[in-house]
CSV table of C-alpha atoms in Angstrom, one decimal:
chain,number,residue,atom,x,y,z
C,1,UNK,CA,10.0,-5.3,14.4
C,2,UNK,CA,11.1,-7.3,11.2
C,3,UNK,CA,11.8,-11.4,10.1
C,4,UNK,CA,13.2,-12.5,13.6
C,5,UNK,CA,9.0,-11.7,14.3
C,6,UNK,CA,8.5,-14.5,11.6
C,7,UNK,CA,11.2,-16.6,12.9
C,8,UNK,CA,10.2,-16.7,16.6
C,9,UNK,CA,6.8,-17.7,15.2
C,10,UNK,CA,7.9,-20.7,13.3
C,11,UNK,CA,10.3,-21.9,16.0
C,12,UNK,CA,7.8,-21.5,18.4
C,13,UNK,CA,5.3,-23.6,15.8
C,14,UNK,CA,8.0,-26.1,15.6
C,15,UNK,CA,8.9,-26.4,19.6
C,16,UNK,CA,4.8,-26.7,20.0
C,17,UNK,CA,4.9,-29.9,17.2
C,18,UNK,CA,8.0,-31.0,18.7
C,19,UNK,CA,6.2,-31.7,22.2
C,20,UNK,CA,3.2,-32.2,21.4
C,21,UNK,CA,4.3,-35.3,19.0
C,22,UNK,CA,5.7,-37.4,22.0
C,23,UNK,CA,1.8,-37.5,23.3
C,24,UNK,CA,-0.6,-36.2,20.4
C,25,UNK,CA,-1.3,-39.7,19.5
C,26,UNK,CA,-4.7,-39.5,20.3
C,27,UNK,CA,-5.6,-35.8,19.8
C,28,UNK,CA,-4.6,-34.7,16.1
C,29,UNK,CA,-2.5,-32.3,15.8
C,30,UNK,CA,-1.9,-31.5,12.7
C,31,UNK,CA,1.5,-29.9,10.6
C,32,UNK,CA,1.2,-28.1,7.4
C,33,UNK,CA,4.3,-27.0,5.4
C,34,UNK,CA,4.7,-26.0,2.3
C,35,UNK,CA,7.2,-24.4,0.1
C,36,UNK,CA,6.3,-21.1,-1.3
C,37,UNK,CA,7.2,-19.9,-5.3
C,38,UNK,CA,6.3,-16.3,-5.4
C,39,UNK,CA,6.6,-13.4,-7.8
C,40,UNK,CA,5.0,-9.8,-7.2
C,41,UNK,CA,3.6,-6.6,-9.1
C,42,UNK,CA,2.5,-3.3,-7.8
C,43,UNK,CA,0.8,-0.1,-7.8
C,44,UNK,CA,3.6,2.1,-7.7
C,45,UNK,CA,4.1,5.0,-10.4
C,46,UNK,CA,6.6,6.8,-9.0
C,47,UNK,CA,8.7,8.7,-11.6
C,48,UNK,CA,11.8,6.8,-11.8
C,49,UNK,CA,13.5,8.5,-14.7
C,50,UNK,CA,12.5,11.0,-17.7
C,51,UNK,CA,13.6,11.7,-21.1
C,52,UNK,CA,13.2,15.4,-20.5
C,53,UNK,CA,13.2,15.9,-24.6
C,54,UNK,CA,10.4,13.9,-25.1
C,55,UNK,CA,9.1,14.0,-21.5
C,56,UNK,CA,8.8,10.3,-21.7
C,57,UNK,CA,8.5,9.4,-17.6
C,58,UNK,CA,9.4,6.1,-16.9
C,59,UNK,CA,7.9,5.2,-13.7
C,60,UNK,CA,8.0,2.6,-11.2
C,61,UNK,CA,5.9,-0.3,-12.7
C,62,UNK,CA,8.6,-0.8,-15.8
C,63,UNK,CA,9.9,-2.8,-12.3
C,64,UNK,CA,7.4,-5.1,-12.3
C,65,UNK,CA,9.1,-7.8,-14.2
C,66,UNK,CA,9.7,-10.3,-10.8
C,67,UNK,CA,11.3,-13.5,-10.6
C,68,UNK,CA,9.9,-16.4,-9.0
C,69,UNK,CA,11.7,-16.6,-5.3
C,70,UNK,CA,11.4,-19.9,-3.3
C,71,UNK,CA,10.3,-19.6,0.4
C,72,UNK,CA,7.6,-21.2,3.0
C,73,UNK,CA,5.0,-20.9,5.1
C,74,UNK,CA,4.3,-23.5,8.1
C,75,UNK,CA,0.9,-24.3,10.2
C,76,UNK,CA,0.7,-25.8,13.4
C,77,UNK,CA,-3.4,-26.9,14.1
C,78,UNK,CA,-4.1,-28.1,18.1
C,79,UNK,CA,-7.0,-29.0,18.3
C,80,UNK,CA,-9.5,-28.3,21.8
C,81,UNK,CA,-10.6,-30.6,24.4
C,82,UNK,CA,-13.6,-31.3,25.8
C,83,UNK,CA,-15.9,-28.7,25.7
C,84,UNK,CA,-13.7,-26.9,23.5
C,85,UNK,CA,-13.8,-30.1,20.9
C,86,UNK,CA,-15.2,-27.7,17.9
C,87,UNK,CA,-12.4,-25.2,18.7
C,88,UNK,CA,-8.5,-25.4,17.4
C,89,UNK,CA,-5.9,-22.9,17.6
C,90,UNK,CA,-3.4,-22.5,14.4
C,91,UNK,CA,-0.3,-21.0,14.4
C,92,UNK,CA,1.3,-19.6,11.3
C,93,UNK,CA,3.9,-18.1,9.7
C,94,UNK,CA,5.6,-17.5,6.3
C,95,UNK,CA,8.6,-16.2,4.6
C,96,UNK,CA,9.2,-15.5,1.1
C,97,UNK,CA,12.9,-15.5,-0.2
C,98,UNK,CA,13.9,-11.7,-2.2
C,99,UNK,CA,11.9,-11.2,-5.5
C,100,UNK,CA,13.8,-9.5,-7.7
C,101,UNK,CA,13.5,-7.6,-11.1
C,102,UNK,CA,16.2,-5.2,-12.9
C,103,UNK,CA,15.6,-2.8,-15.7
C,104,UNK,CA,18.4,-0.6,-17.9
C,105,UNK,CA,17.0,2.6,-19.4
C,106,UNK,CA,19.2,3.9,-22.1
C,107,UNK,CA,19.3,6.6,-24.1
C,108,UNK,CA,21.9,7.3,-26.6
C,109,UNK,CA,21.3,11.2,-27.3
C,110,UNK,CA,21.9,11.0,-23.4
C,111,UNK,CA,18.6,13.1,-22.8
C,112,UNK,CA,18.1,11.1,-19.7
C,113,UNK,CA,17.3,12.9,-16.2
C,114,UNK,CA,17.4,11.3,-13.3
C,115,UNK,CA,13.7,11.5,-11.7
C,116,UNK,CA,11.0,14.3,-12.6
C,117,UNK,CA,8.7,16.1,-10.3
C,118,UNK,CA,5.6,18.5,-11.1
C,119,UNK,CA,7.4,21.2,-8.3
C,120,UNK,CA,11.0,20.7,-9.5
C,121,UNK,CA,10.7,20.0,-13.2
C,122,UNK,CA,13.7,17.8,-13.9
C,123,UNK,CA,14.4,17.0,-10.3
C,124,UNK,CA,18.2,16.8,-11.2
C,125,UNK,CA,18.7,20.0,-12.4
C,126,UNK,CA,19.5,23.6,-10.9
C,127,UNK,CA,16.9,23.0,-8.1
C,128,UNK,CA,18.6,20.0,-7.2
C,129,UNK,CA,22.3,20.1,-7.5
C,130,UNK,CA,23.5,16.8,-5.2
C,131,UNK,CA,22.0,14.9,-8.5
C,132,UNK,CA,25.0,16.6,-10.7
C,133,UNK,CA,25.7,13.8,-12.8
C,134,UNK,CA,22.0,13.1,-13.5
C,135,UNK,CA,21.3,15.4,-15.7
C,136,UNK,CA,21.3,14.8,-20.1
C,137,UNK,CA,22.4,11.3,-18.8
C,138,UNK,CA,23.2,8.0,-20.9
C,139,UNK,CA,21.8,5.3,-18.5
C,140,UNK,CA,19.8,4.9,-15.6
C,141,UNK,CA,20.1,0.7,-13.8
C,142,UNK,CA,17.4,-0.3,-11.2
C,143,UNK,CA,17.9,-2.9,-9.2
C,144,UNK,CA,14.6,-3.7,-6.8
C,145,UNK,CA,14.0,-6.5,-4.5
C,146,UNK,CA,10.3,-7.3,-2.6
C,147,UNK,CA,10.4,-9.7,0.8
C,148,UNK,CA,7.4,-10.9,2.3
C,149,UNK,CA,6.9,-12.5,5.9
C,150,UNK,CA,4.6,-12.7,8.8
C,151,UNK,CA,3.2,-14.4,11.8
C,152,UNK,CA,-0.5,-14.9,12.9
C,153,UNK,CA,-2.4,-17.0,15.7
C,154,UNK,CA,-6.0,-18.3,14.9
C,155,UNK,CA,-8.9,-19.5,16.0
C,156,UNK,CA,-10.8,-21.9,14.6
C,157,UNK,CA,-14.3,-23.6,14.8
C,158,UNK,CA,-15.3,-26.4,12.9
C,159,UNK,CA,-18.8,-25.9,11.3
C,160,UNK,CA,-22.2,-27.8,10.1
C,161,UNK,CA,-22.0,-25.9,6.8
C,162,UNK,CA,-20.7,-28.1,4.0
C,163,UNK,CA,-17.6,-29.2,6.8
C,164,UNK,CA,-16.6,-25.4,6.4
C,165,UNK,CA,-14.0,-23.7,9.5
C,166,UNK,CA,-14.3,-20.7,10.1
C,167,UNK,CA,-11.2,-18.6,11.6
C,168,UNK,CA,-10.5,-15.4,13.5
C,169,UNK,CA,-7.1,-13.7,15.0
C,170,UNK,CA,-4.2,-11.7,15.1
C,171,UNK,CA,-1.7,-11.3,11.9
C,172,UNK,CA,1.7,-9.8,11.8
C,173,UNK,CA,2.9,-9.1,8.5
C,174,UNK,CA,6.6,-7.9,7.4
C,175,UNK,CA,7.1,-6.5,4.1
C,176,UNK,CA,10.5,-4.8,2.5
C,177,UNK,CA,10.8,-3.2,-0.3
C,178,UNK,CA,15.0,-2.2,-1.6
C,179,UNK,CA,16.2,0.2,-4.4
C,180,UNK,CA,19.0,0.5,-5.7
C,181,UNK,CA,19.7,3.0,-8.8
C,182,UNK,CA,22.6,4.0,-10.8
C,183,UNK,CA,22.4,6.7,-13.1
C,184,UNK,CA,25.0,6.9,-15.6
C,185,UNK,CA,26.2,10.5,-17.4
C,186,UNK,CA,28.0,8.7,-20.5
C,187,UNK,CA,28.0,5.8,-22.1
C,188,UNK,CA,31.8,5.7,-20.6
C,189,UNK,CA,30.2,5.3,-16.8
C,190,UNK,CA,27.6,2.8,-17.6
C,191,UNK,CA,30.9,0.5,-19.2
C,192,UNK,CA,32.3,1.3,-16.1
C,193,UNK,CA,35.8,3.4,-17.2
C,194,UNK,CA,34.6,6.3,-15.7
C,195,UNK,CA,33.3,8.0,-12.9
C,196,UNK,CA,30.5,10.5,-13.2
C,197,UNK,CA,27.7,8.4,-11.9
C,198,UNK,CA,25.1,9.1,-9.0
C,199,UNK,CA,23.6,6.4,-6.6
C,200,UNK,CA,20.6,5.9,-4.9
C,201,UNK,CA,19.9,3.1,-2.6
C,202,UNK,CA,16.7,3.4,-0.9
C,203,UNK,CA,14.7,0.9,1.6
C,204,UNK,CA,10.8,1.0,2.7
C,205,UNK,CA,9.7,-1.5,5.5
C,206,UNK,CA,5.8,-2.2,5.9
C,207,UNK,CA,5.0,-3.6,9.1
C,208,UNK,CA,1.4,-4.1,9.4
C,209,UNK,CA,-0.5,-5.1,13.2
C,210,UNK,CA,-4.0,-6.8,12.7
C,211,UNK,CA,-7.1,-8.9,13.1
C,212,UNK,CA,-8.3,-11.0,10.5
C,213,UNK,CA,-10.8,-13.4,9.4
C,214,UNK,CA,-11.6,-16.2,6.9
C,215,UNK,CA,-12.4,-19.5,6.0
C,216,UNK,CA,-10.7,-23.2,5.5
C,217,UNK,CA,-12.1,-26.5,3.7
C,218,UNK,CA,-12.5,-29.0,1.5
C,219,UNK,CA,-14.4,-31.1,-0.6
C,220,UNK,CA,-13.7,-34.7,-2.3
C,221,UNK,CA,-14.2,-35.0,-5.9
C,222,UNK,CA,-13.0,-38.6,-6.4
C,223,UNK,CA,-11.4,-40.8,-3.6
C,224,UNK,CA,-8.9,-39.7,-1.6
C,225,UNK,CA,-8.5,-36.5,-3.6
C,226,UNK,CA,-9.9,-33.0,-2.5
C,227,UNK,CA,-10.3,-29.8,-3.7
C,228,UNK,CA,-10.3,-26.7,-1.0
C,229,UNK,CA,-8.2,-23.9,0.1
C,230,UNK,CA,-7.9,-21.2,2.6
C,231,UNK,CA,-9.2,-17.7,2.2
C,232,UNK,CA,-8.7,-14.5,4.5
C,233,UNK,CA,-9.2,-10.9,5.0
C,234,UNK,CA,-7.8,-8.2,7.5
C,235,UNK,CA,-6.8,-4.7,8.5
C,236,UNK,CA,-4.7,-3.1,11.0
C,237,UNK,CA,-2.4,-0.4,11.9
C,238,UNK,CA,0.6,-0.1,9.3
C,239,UNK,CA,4.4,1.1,10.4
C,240,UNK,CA,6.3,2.5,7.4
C,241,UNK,CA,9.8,3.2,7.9
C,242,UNK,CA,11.8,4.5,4.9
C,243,UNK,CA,15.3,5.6,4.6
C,244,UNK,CA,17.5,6.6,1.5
C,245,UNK,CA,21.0,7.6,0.2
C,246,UNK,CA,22.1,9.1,-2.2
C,247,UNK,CA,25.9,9.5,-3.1
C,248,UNK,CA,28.4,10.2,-6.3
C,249,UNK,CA,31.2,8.5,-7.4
C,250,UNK,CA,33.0,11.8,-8.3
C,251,UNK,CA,32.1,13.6,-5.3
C,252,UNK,CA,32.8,12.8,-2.0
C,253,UNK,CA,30.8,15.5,-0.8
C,254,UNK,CA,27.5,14.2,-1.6
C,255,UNK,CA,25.9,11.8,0.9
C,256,UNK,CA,22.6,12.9,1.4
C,257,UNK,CA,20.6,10.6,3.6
C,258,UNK,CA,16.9,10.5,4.4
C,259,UNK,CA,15.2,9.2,7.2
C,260,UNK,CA,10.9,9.4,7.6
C,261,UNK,CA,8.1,7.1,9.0
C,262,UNK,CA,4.5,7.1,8.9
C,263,UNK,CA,1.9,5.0,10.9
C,264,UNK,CA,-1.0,4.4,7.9
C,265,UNK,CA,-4.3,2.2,7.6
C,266,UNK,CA,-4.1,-1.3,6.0
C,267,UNK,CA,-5.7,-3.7,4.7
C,268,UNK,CA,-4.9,-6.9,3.2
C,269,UNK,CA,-6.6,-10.6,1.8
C,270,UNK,CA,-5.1,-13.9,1.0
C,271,UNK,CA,-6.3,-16.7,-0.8
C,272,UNK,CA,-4.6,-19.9,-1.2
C,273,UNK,CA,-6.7,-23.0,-3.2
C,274,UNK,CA,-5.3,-26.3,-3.0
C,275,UNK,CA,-5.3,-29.5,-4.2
C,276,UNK,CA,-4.9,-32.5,-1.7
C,277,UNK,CA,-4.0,-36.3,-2.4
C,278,UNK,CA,-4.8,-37.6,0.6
C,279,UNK,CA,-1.8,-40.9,1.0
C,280,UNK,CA,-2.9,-42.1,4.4
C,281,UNK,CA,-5.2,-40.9,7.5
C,282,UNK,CA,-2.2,-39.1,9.1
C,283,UNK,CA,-0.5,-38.1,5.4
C,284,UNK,CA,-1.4,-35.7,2.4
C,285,UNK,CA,0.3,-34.1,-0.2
C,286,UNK,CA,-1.0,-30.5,-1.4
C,287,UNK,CA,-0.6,-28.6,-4.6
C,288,UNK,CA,-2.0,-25.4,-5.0
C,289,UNK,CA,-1.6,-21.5,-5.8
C,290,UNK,CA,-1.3,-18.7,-3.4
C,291,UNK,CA,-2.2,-14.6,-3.4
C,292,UNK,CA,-1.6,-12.0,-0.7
C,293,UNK,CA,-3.1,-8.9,-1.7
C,294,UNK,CA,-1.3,-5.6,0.3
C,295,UNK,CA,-3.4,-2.4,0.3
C,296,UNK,CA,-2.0,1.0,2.0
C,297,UNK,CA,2.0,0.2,2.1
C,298,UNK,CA,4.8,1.8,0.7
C,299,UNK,CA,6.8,0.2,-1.9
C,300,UNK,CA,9.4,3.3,-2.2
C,301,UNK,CA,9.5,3.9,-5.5
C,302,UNK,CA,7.0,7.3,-5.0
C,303,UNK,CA,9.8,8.2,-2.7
C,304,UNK,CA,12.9,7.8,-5.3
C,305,UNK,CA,13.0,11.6,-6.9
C,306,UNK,CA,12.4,13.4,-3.6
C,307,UNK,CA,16.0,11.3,-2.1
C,308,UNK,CA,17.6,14.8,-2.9
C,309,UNK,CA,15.0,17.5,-2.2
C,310,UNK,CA,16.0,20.2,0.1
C,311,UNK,CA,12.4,19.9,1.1
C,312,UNK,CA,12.4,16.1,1.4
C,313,UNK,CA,9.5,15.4,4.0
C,314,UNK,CA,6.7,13.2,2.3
C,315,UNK,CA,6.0,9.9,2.5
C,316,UNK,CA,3.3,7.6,1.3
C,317,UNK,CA,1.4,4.9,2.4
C,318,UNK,CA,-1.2,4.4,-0.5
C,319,UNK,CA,0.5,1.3,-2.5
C,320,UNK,CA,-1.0,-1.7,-3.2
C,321,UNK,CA,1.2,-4.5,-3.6
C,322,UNK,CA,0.5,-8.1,-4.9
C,323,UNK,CA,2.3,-11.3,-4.3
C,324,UNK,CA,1.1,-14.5,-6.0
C,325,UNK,CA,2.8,-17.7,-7.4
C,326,UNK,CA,2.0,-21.5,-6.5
C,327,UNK,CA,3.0,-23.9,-3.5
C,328,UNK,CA,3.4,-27.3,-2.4
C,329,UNK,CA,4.2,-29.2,0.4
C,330,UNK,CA,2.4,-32.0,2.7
C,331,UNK,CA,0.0,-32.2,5.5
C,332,UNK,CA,0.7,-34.8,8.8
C,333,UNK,CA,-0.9,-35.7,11.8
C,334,UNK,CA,0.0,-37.0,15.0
């Protein structure tokens, strides 16, 4: 499973607008779509590097330095018939675009190993020859990227309790996490003249199956402007796949790659306030903030000095990841 999960979702959202606007004059279904503006920080302390003179470890969360990345999220609302009046059904999905963040560690005495580990010492020493280059190094470059998508159907139920709707269903949600490290045995390599350098690039994919629950509203706090949100919670069976490579520019011989995956309990909440102007009955435009909390994925980085183990067989699942940032986008029914 990956994004084509999230794409189906929001073509199928759009092909369910699409028809339902030729004849959902009367019934109000309603489109939400906003653009998303996320960044992201983390748990993660996996060693990344170590100045094995000092023992100064520099882990993962020197990474969490993220960019804002633009991306979306799209609601579809039918509303029930009948004797299903106080009933909708929402489809959703959302797709964030890569967050990225990139850190040089340098060290001119070139005391600089590539990864440490309590059982190996200075992972790219004798115990772990395929990281030759990576040992009294000059440089180590991380590049790391976070993605964020997801599907979910709802229902809904309009209630007595200050206009209040509450929501239960099923969530899909897609998460990737990339690596990709250079570690640099001069100061020659890291300006690029020469050719003793090892590479890691390494990939984690969270894909998370679950039922969820939460609550919509709003309230007006002057005319025609309202002040509500959405908020959710959830759990469900997570599928972690990792792989990894690692290679070396002066030796063809190394390409060690990885493979490993691990079905682990999540959990996850979202919460999304939002300010609404409302234009017309059928128009509104909405500015707010949005945060997904992820609980019991993998963001790869506890993975990074095991890429070369001989003994290479554990992975993780006990990340917690955060994505947050701001949205804003407009609200029409039919």
């Amino acid at each position: 499973m990956n994004k084509k999960l999230c794409g189906l979702t929001l073509l199928s959202s759009l092909m369910l607008c699409s028809a339902s606007a030729s004849f959902a004059e009367d019934i109000g279904v309603q489109v939400d779509l906003e653009g998303l503006f996320l960044s992201s920080a983390g748990t993660g302390k996996g060693a990344l590097a170590v100045d094995y003179r000092t023992e100064e470890v520099f882990r993962a969360d020197v990474l969490d330095r993220f960019r804002l990345a633009p991306g979306g999220r799209l609601s579809v609302v039918v509303p029930g018939q009948g004797e299903w009046a106080d009933y909708s059904l929402q489809f959703s999905g959302l797709y964030s675009g890569q967050i990225k963040a990139q850190r040089d560690v340098i060290n001119e005495r070139e005391n600089l190993s590539a990864a440490y580990d309590s059982d190996y010492d200075h992972v790219s020493g004798p115990e772990n020859p395929h990281f030759s280059n990576s040992d009294a190094a000059y440089a180590s470059s991380f590049d790391y990227q976070r993605e964020l998508w997801g599907g979910e159907v709802n229902v809904q139920r309009q209630t007595d309790f200050y206009g209040l709707t509450v929501l239960g269903g099923l969530r899909y949600i897609g998460q990737r996490n990339k690596l990709n490290a250079a570690t640099f045995d001069e100061v020659e390599e890291y300006q690029g003249t020469d050719d003793q350098t090892d590479r890691v690039k390494l990939t984690t994919n969270n894909h998370i199956f679950g039922a969820q629950f939460g609550v919509e509203g709003r309230y007006e706090i002057i005319e025609k402007i309202y002040l509500g949100g959405r908020a959710t919670v959830g759990a469900g069976l997570n599928r972690i796949d990792f792989s990894s490579r690692l290679t070396s520019d002066n030796n063809s011989s190394v390409d060690v790659r990885k493979k490993e995956s691990l079905s682990h309990f999540a959990a996850y909440a979202e919460i999304a306030p939002k300010l609404t102007y409302q234009y017309s009955e059928r128009l509104a435009f909405n500015l707010g903030g949005y945060a997904m909390l992820l609980n019991g994925v993998s963001d790869g980085t506890e993975e990074y000095h095991r890429v070369g183990l001989p003994d290479y067989d554990v992975l993780e699942g006990d990340d917690t990841l955060l994505f947050y940032g701001f949205s804003a986008g407009a609200s029409i029914r039919f």
